[in-house]
Coordinates of C-alpha atoms in Angstrom, one line a residue:
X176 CA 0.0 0.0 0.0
X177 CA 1.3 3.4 -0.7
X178 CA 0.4 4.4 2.6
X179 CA 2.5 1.9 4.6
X180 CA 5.2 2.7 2.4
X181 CA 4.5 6.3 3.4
X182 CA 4.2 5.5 7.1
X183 CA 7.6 3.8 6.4
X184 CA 9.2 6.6 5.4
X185 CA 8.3 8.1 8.3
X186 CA 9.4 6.0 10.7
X187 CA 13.1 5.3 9.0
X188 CA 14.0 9.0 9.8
X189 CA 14.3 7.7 13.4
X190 CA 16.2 4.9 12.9
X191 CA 20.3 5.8 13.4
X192 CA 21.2 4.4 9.6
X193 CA 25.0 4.0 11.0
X194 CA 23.7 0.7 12.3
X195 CA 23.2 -0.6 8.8
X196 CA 27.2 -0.7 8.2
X197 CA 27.7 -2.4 11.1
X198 CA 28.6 -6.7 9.9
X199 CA 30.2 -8.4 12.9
X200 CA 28.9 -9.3 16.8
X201 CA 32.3 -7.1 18.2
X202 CA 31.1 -3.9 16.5
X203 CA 27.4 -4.4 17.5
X204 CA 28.7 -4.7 21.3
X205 CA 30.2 -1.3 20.7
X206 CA 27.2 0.4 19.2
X207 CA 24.6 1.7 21.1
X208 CA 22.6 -1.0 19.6
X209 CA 19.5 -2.1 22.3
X210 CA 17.8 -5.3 22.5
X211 CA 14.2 -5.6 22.8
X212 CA 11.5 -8.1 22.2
X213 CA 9.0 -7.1 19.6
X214 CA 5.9 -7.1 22.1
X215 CA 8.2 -4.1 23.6
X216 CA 8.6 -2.7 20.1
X217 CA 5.2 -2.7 19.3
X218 CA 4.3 -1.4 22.5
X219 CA 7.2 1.8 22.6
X220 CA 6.6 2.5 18.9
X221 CA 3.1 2.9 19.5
X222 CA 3.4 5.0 22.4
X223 CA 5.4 7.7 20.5
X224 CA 2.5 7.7 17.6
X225 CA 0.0 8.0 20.2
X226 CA 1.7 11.1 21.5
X227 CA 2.6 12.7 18.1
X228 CA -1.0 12.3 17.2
X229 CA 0.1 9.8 14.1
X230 CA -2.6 7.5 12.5
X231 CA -1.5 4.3 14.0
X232 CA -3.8 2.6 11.5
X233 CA -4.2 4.6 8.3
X234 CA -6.8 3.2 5.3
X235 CA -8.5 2.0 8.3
X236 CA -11.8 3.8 8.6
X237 CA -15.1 3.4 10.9
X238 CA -13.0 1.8 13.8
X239 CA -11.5 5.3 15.1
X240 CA -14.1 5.2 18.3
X241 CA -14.3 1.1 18.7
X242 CA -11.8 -1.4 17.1
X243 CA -8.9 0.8 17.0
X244 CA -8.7 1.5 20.4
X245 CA -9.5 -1.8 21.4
X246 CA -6.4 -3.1 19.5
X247 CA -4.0 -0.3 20.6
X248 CA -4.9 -1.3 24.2
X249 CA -4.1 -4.9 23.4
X250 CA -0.5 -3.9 22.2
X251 CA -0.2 -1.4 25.1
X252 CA -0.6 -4.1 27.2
X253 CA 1.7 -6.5 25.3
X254 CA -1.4 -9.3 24.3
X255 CA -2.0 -11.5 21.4
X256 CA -5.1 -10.9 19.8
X257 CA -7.8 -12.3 18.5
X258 CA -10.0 -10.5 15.5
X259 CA -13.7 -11.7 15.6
X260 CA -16.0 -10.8 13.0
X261 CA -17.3 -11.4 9.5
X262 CA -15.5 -11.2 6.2
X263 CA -14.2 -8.4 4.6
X264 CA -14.3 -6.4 7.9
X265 CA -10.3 -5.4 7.3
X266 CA -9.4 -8.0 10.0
X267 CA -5.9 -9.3 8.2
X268 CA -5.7 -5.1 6.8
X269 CA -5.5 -4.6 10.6
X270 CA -3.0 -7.1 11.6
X271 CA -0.8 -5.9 8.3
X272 CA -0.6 -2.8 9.4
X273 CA 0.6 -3.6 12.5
X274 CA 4.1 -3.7 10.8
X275 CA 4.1 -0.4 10.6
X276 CA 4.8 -0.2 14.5
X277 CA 8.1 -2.7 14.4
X278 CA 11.5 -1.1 14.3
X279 CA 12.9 -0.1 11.1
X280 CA 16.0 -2.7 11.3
X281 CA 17.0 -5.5 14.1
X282 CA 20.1 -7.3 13.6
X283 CA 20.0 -11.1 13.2
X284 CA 22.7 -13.4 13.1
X285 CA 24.1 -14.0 9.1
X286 CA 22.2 -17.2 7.9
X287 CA 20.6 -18.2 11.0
X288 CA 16.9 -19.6 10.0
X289 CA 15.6 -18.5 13.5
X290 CA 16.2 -14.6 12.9
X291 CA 18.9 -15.1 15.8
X292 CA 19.3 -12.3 17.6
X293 CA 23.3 -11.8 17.7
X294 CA 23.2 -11.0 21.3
X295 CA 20.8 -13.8 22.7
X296 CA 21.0 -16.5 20.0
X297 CA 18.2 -19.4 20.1
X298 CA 19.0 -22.0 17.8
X299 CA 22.5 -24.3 17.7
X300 CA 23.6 -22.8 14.1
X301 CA 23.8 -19.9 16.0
X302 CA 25.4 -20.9 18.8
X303 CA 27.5 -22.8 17.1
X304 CA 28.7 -20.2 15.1
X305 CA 29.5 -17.4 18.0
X306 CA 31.3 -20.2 19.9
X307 CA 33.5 -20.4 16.4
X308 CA 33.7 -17.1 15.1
X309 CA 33.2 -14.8 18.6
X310 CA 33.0 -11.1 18.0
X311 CA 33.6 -11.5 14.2
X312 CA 30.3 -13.3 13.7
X313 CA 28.3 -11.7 10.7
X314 CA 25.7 -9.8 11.2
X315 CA 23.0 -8.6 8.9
X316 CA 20.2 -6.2 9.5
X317 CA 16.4 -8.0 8.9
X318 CA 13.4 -4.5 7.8
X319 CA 10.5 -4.6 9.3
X320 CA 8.8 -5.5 6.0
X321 CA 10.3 -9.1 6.3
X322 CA 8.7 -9.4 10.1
X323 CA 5.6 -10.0 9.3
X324 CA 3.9 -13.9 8.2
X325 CA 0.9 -15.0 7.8
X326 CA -0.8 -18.2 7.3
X327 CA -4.5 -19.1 6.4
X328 CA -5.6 -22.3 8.4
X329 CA -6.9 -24.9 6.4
X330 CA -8.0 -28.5 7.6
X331 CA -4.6 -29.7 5.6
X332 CA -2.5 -27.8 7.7
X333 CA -0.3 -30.3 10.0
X334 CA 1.7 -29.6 12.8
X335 CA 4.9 -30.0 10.9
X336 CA 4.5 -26.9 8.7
X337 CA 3.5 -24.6 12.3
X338 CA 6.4 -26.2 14.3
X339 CA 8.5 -28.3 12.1
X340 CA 9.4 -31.9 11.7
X341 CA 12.5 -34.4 11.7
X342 CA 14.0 -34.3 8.1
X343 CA 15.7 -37.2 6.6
X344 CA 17.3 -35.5 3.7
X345 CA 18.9 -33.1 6.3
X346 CA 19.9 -35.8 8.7
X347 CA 21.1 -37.9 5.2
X348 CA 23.3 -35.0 3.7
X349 CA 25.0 -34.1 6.8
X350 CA 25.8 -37.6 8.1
X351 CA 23.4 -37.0 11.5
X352 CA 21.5 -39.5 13.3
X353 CA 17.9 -38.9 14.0
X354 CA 18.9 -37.7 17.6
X355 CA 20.5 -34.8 16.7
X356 CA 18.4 -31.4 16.7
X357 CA 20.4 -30.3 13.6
X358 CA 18.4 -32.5 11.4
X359 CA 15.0 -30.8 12.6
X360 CA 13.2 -28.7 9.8
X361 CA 11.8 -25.5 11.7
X362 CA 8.4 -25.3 10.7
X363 CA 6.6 -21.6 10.1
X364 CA 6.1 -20.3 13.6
X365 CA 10.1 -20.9 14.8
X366 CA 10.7 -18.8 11.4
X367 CA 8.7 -16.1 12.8
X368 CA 10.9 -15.7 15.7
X369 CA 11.0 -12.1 16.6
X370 CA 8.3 -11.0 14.1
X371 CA 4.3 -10.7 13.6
X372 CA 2.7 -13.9 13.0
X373 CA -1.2 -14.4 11.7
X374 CA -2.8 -17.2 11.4
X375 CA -6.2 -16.2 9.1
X376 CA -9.5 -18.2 10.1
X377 CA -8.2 -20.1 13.1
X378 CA -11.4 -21.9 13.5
X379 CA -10.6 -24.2 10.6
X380 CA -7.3 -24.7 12.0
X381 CA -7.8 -28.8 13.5
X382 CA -8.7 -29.2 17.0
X383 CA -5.3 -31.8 17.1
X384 CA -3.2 -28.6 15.4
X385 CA -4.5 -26.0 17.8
X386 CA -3.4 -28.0 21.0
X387 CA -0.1 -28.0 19.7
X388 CA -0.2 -23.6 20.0
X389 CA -0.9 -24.1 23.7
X390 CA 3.2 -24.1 25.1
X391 CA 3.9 -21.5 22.2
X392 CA 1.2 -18.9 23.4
X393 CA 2.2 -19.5 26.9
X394 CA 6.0 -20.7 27.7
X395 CA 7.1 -19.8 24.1
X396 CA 8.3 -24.0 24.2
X397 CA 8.5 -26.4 20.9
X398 CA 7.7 -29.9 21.0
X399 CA 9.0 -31.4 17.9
X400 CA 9.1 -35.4 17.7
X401 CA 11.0 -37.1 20.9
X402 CA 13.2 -33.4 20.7
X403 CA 13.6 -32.0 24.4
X404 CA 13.6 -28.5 23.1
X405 CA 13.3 -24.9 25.0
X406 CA 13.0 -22.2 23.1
X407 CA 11.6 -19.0 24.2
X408 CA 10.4 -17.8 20.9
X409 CA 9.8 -14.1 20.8
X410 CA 6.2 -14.0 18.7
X411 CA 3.6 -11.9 18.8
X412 CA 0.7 -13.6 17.4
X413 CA -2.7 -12.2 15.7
X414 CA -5.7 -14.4 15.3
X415 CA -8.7 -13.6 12.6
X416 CA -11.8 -15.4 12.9
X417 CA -15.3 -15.6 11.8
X418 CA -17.8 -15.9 14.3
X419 CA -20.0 -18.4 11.5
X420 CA -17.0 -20.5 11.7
X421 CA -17.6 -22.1 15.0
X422 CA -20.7 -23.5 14.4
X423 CA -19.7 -24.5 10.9
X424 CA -16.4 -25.6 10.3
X425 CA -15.1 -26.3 13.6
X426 CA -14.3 -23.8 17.0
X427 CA -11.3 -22.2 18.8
X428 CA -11.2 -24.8 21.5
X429 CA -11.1 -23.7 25.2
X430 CA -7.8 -23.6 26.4
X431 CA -6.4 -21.9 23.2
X432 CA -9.1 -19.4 23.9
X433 CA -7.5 -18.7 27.4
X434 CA -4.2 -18.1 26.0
X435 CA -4.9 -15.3 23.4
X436 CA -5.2 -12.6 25.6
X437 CA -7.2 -10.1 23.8
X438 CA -10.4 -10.8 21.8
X439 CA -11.6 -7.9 19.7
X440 CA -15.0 -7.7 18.0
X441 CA -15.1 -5.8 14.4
X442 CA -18.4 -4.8 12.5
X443 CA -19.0 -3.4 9.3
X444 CA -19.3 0.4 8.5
X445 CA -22.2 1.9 10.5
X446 CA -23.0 4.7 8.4
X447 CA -22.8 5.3 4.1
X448 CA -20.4 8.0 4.5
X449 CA -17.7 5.4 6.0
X450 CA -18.6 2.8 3.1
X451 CA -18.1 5.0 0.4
X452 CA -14.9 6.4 1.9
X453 CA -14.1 2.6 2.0
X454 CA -14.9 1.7 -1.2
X455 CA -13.7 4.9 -2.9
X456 CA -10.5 3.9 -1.0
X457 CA -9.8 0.4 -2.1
X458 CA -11.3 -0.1 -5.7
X459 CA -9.1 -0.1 -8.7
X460 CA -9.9 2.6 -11.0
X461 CA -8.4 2.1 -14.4
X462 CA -6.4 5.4 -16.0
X463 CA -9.1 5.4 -18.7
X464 CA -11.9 5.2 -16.5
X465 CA -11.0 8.3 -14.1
X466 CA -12.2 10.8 -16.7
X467 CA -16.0 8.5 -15.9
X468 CA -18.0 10.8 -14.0
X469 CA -20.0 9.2 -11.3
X470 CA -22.9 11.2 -9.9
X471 CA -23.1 11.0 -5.7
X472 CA -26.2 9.1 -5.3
X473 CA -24.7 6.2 -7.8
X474 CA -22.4 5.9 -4.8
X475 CA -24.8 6.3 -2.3
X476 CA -26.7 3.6 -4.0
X477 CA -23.9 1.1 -4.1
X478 CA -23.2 1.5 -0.5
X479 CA -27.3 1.2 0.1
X480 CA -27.4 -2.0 -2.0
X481 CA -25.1 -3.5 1.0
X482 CA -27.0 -1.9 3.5
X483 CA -30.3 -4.1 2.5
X484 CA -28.5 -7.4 1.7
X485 CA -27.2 -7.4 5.6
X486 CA -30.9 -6.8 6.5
X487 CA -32.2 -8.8 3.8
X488 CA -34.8 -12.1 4.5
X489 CA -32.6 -14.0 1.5
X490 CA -29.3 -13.3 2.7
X491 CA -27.6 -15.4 5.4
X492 CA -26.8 -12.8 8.1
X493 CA -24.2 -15.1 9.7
X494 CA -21.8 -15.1 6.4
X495 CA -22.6 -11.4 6.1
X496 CA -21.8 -9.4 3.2
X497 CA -18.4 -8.5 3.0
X498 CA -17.0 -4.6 1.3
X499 CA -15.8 -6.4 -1.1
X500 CA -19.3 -6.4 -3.0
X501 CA -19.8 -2.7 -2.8
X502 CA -15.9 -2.6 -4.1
X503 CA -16.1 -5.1 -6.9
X504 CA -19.9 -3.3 -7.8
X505 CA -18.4 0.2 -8.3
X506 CA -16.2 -1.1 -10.3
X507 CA -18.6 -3.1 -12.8
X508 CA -20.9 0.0 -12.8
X509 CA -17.7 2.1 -14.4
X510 CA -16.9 -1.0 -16.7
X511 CA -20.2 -0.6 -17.8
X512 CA -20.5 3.2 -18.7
X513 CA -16.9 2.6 -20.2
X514 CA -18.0 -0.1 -22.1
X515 CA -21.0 1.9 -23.8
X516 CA -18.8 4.7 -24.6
X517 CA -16.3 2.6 -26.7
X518 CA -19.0 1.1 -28.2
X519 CA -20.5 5.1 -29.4
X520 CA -17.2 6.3 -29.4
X521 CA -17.5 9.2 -27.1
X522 CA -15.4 10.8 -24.7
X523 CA -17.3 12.4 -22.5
X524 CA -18.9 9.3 -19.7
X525 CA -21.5 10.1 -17.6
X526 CA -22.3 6.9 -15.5
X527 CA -26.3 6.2 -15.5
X528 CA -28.6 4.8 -13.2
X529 CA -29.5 2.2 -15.1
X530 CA -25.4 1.3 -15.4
X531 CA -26.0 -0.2 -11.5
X532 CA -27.3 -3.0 -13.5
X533 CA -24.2 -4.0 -14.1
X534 CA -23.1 -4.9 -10.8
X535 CA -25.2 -7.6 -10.6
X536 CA -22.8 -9.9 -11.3
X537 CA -20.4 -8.1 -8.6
X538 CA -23.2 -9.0 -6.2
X539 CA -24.5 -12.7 -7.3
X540 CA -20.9 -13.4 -5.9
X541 CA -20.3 -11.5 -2.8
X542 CA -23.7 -13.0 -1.1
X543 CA -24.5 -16.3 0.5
X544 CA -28.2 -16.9 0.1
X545 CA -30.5 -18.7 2.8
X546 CA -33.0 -21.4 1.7
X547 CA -35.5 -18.8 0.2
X548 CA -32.9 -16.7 -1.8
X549 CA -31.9 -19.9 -3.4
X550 CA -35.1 -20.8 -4.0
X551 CA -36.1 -17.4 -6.0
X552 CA -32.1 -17.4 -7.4
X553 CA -30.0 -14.8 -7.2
X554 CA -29.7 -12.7 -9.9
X555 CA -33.6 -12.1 -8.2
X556 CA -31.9 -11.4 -5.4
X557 CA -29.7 -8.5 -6.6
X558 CA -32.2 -6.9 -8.6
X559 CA -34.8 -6.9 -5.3
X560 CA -31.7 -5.4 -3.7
X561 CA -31.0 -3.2 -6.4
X562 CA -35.0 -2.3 -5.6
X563 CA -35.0 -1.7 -2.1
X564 CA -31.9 0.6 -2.3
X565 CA -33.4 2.4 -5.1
X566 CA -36.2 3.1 -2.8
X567 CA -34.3 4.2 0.3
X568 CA -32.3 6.6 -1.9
X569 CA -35.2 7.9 -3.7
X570 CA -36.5 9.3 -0.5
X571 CA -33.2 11.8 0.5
X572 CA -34.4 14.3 -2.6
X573 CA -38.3 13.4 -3.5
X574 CA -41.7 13.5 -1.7
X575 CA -42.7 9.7 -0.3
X576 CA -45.4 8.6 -3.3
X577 CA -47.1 6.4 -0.6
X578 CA -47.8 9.6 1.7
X579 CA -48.9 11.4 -1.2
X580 CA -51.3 8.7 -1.9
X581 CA -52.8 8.2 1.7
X582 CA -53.3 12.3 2.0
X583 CA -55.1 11.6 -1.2
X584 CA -55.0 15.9 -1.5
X585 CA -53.3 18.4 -3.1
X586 CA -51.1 18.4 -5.9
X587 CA -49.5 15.3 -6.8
X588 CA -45.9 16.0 -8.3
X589 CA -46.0 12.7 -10.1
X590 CA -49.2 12.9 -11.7
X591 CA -48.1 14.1 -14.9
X592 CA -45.6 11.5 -15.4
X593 CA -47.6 8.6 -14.5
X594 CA -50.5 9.8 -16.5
X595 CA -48.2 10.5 -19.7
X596 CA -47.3 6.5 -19.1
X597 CA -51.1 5.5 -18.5
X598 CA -52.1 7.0 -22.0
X599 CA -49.7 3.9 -23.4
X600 CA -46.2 5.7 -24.0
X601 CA -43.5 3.4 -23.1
X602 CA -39.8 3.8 -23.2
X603 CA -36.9 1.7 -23.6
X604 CA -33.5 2.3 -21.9
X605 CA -31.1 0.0 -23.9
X606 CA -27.6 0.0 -22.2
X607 CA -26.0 1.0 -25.6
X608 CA -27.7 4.2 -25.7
X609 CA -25.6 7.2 -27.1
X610 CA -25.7 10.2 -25.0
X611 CA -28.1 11.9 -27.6
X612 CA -30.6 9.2 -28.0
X613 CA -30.2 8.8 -24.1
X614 CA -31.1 12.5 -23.7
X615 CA -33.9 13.0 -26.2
X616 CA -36.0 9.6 -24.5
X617 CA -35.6 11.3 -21.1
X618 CA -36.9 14.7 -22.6
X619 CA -39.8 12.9 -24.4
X620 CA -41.8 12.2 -21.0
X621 CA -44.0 14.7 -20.2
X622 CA -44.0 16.4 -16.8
X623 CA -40.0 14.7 -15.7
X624 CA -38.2 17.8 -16.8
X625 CA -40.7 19.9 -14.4
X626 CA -40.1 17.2 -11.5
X627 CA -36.7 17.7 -11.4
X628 CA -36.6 21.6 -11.8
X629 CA -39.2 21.7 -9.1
X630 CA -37.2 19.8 -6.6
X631 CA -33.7 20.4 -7.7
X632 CA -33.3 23.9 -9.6
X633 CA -29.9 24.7 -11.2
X634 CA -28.4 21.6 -12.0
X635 CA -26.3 21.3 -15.2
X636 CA -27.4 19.4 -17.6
X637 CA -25.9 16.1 -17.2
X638 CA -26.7 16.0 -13.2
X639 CA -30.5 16.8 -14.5
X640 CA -30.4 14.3 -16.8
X641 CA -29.0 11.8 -13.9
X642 CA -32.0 13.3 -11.7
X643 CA -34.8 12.8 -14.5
X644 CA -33.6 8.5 -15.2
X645 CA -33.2 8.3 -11.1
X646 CA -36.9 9.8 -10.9
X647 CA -38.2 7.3 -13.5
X648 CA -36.5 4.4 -11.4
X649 CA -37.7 5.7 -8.4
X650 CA -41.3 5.5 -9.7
X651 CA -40.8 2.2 -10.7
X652 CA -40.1 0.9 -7.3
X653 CA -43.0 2.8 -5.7
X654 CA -45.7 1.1 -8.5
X655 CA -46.4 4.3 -10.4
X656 CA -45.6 3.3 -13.5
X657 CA -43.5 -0.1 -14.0
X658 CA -40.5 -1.4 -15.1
X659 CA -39.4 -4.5 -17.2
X660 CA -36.3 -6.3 -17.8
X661 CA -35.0 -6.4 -21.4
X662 CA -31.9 -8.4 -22.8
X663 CA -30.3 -5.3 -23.8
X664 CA -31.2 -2.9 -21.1
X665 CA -34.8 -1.8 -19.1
X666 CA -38.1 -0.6 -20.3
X667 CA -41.1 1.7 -18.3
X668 CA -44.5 1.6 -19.2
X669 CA -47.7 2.0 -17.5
X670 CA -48.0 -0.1 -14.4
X671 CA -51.2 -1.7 -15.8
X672 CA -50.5 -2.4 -19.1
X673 CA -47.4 -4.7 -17.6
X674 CA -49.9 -6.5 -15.2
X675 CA -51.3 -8.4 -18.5
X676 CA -47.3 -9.4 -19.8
X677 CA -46.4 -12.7 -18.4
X678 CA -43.3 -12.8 -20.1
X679 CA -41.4 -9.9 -18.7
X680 CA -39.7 -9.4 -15.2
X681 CA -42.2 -6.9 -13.5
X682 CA -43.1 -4.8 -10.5
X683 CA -45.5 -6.9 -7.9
X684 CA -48.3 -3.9 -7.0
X685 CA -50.4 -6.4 -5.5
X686 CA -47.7 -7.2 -2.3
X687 CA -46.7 -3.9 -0.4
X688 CA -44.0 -5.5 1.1
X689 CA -42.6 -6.9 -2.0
X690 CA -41.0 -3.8 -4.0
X691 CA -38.9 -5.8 -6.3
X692 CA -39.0 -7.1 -9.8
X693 CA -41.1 -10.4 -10.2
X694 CA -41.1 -12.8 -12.9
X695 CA -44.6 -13.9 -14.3

């Protein structure tokens, strides 16, 4: 990320770069050179963040009032940590960033596999080699970017790829017997010694594998084979997990549990603002599309569109729906006003309404459906979605149609379009549509240009032409006039007239609480 390296940049200014030319054990006794486990680096470089007023997480945002501090306590007080929540709730974002608070450089022992530290070497190689070469033992200098490891638990994972096994080959090529420690293959956690290691959905991790964590959470000991080993490996660990996990792929079992000091709950963004910020953040806008202009409530409507599948009676609430749909959907909906304007060759690209369409396939992926969403399918699904965000949205800049219809006086600002549809005018929105035909169809409905003027004066052009399409949709979804799925794009008509097509995809005006497209 560009803004760790950033952060990096930072925090080399305060690293003393004479260190770097130091390359034997005798000239690192001289130097002023400190030892310090990486719980204590963690902890002191956080302290002087916290007093300079730094980010301490930056990217991260919606967690400055709850997770955040939650996790900077945890490193305050020197814990390993557990992350609880759904997916894509920046739980592995979190613990990546927490490289950010390691020293720049710590000096390791030349060629030692255990990150030796030169001044209280772990493993024999290391050891060996001191006892050999004294204060000329090399020393090389280990950044912080190669502190950090991470693994993803998987039921394959076995206890010789965590901890390490006896290797044959080794104990073959240098003439060993089995009872030698030499011939041991360090598995990934000794290998982390003295850095950040994360192990991603711990809950699939085997009940068997876990137990073997126990006597390196607590004692920092290794039990590898018949190998009477003590090793006081300098770790700090960081656990993600998802809380659907432990009913259904397995559990963190107790005593693991009791040994990661630190359990801290994350949610998902509580407000649009955050979302969008979120998504704004982390999707990849293409050079070309950058010049696509994107109109605020398109965003607004992404964000929305995640908002009602987290609520939604078809989506299973217990996966949840991670920010990589509204992510992956912003970035459909500008493939799909770039596309159209390669197609009609023009330069200018406004981003439509009816371009959200094109998310659907963003969506169909990002959601686990329950019984009843499988059961209606779920491109349904999005489009209902799609519906009920359209709704919501609709709201922030026109009058409630459903209050104007139980006051059943005074002026209705939507008459004039509906009744311009009731006298059997229909209109097709075809994705391909150039910007002129796309303009003159909008201006051919009767009363729209007046809606929008009424409520929103002085907009330019394209943001009233945005307006009068969003009014149409909105409409739709409140059973004033309908709207159909084509192959190539939508169609509105007159509510009626569609009640009498059972071949289209149609509003349901019969169900109140159904405001989605139906298929007849």
């Amino acid at each position: 990320m560009l803004i760790t390296r950033k952060i990096s940049s930072i925090r080399i200014m305060a690293f003393d770069k004479n260190l770097l030319k130091i390359k034997t054990l005798g000239e690192l006794k001289a130097s002023n050179y400190r030892l310090k486990s990486i719980k204590q680096e963690l902890r002191d470089n956080l302290i002087e963040k916290l007093k300079n007023k730094e980010t301490v997480f930056p990217g991260i945002w919606g967690y400055e009032e709850t997770v955040i501090p939650d996790v900077e306590k945890a490193i305050l007080s020197m814990h390993h940590i557990n992350l609880l929540g759904l997916r894509g709730q920046a739980k592995t974002r979190i613990a990546r960033l927490m490289v950010n608070l390691l020293d720049e450089y710590v000096a390791v022992v030349e060629g030692s596999e255990l990150n030796d530290d030169p001044l209280e070497p772990l493993s024999r190689y290391a050891k060996d080699l001191i006892a050999e070469k004294g204060d000329a033992t090399p020393v090389s200098w280990l950044s912080r970017a190669e502190r950090y490891n991470e693994k993803l638990a998987t039921p394959d994972v076995s206890i010789a790829d965590l901890i390490g096994d006896v290797d044959p080959i080794k104990a073959a090529t240098l003439k060993l017997p089995y009872s030698d420690e030499r011939v041991i293959h360090f598995g990934m956690i000794p290998r982390s010694h003295r850095c950040i290691f994360v192990i991603n959905e711990l809950p699939d991790l085997q009940a068997r594998i876990q137990v073997s964590l126990f006597n390196i959470l607590q004692e920092g000991d290794i039990q590898i084979r018949g190998f009477k080993l003590r090793i006081p490996l300098d770790i700090q660990f960081v656990f993600t997990a998802n809380p659907e996990d432990y009913t259904n792929r397995g559990s963190i079992v107790t005593p693991l549990k009791d040994r990661i000091d630190s359990q801290i709950v994350t949610h998902y963004p509580k407000s649009i603002e955050i979302g969008r910020k979120i998504t704004q953040q982390e999707a990849i806008i293409k050079a070309e599309q950058k010049k696509i202009e994107v109109n605020d409530i398109l965003k607004d409507l992404i964000e929305q569109i995640a908002v009602e599948a987290r609520s939604s009676e078809y989506v299973d609430a217990k996966s949840g729906v991670s920010a990589r749909m509204t992510i992956s959907a912003y970035e459909n909906l500008l493939s799909s006003a770039e596309r159209r304007s390669l197609i009609n060759g023009e330069k200018n690209v406004h981003a439509r309404v009816s371009d959200i369409y094109g998310a659907i396939s963003a969506i169909n992926g990002k959601i686990e459906l329950v019984y009843e969403g499988e059961v209606e399918g779920p491109v349904y699904v999005a489009q209902s979605l799609i519906g009920k965000a359209m709704r919501t949205e609709f709201l922030k800049y026109f009058p409630n149609p459903e209050a104007l219809k139980k006051k059943k006086a005074g002026k209705n600002p939507f008459q004039q379009v509906s009744t311009w549809f009731g006298e059997g005018n229909v209109i097709d929105f075809l994705n391909d549509l150039t910007d002129r035909e796309y303009k003159a169809r909008l201006k051919t409905i009767d009363g729209l240009d007046e809606l929008v003027e009424n409520f929103h004066p002085r907009l330019n052009e394209n943001d009233k032409l945005f307006m009068m399409e969003f009014a149409l949709h909105g409409l739709a979804e409140y059973s004033l006039i309908s709207k159909q799925a084509l192959d190539t794009g939508l169609q509105f008509k007159d509510l009626l007239d569609s009640m009498f097509d059972p071949n289209k995809m149609k509003f349901d005006d019969e169900d109140e609480d159904n405001d989605d497209f139906k298929r007849y």
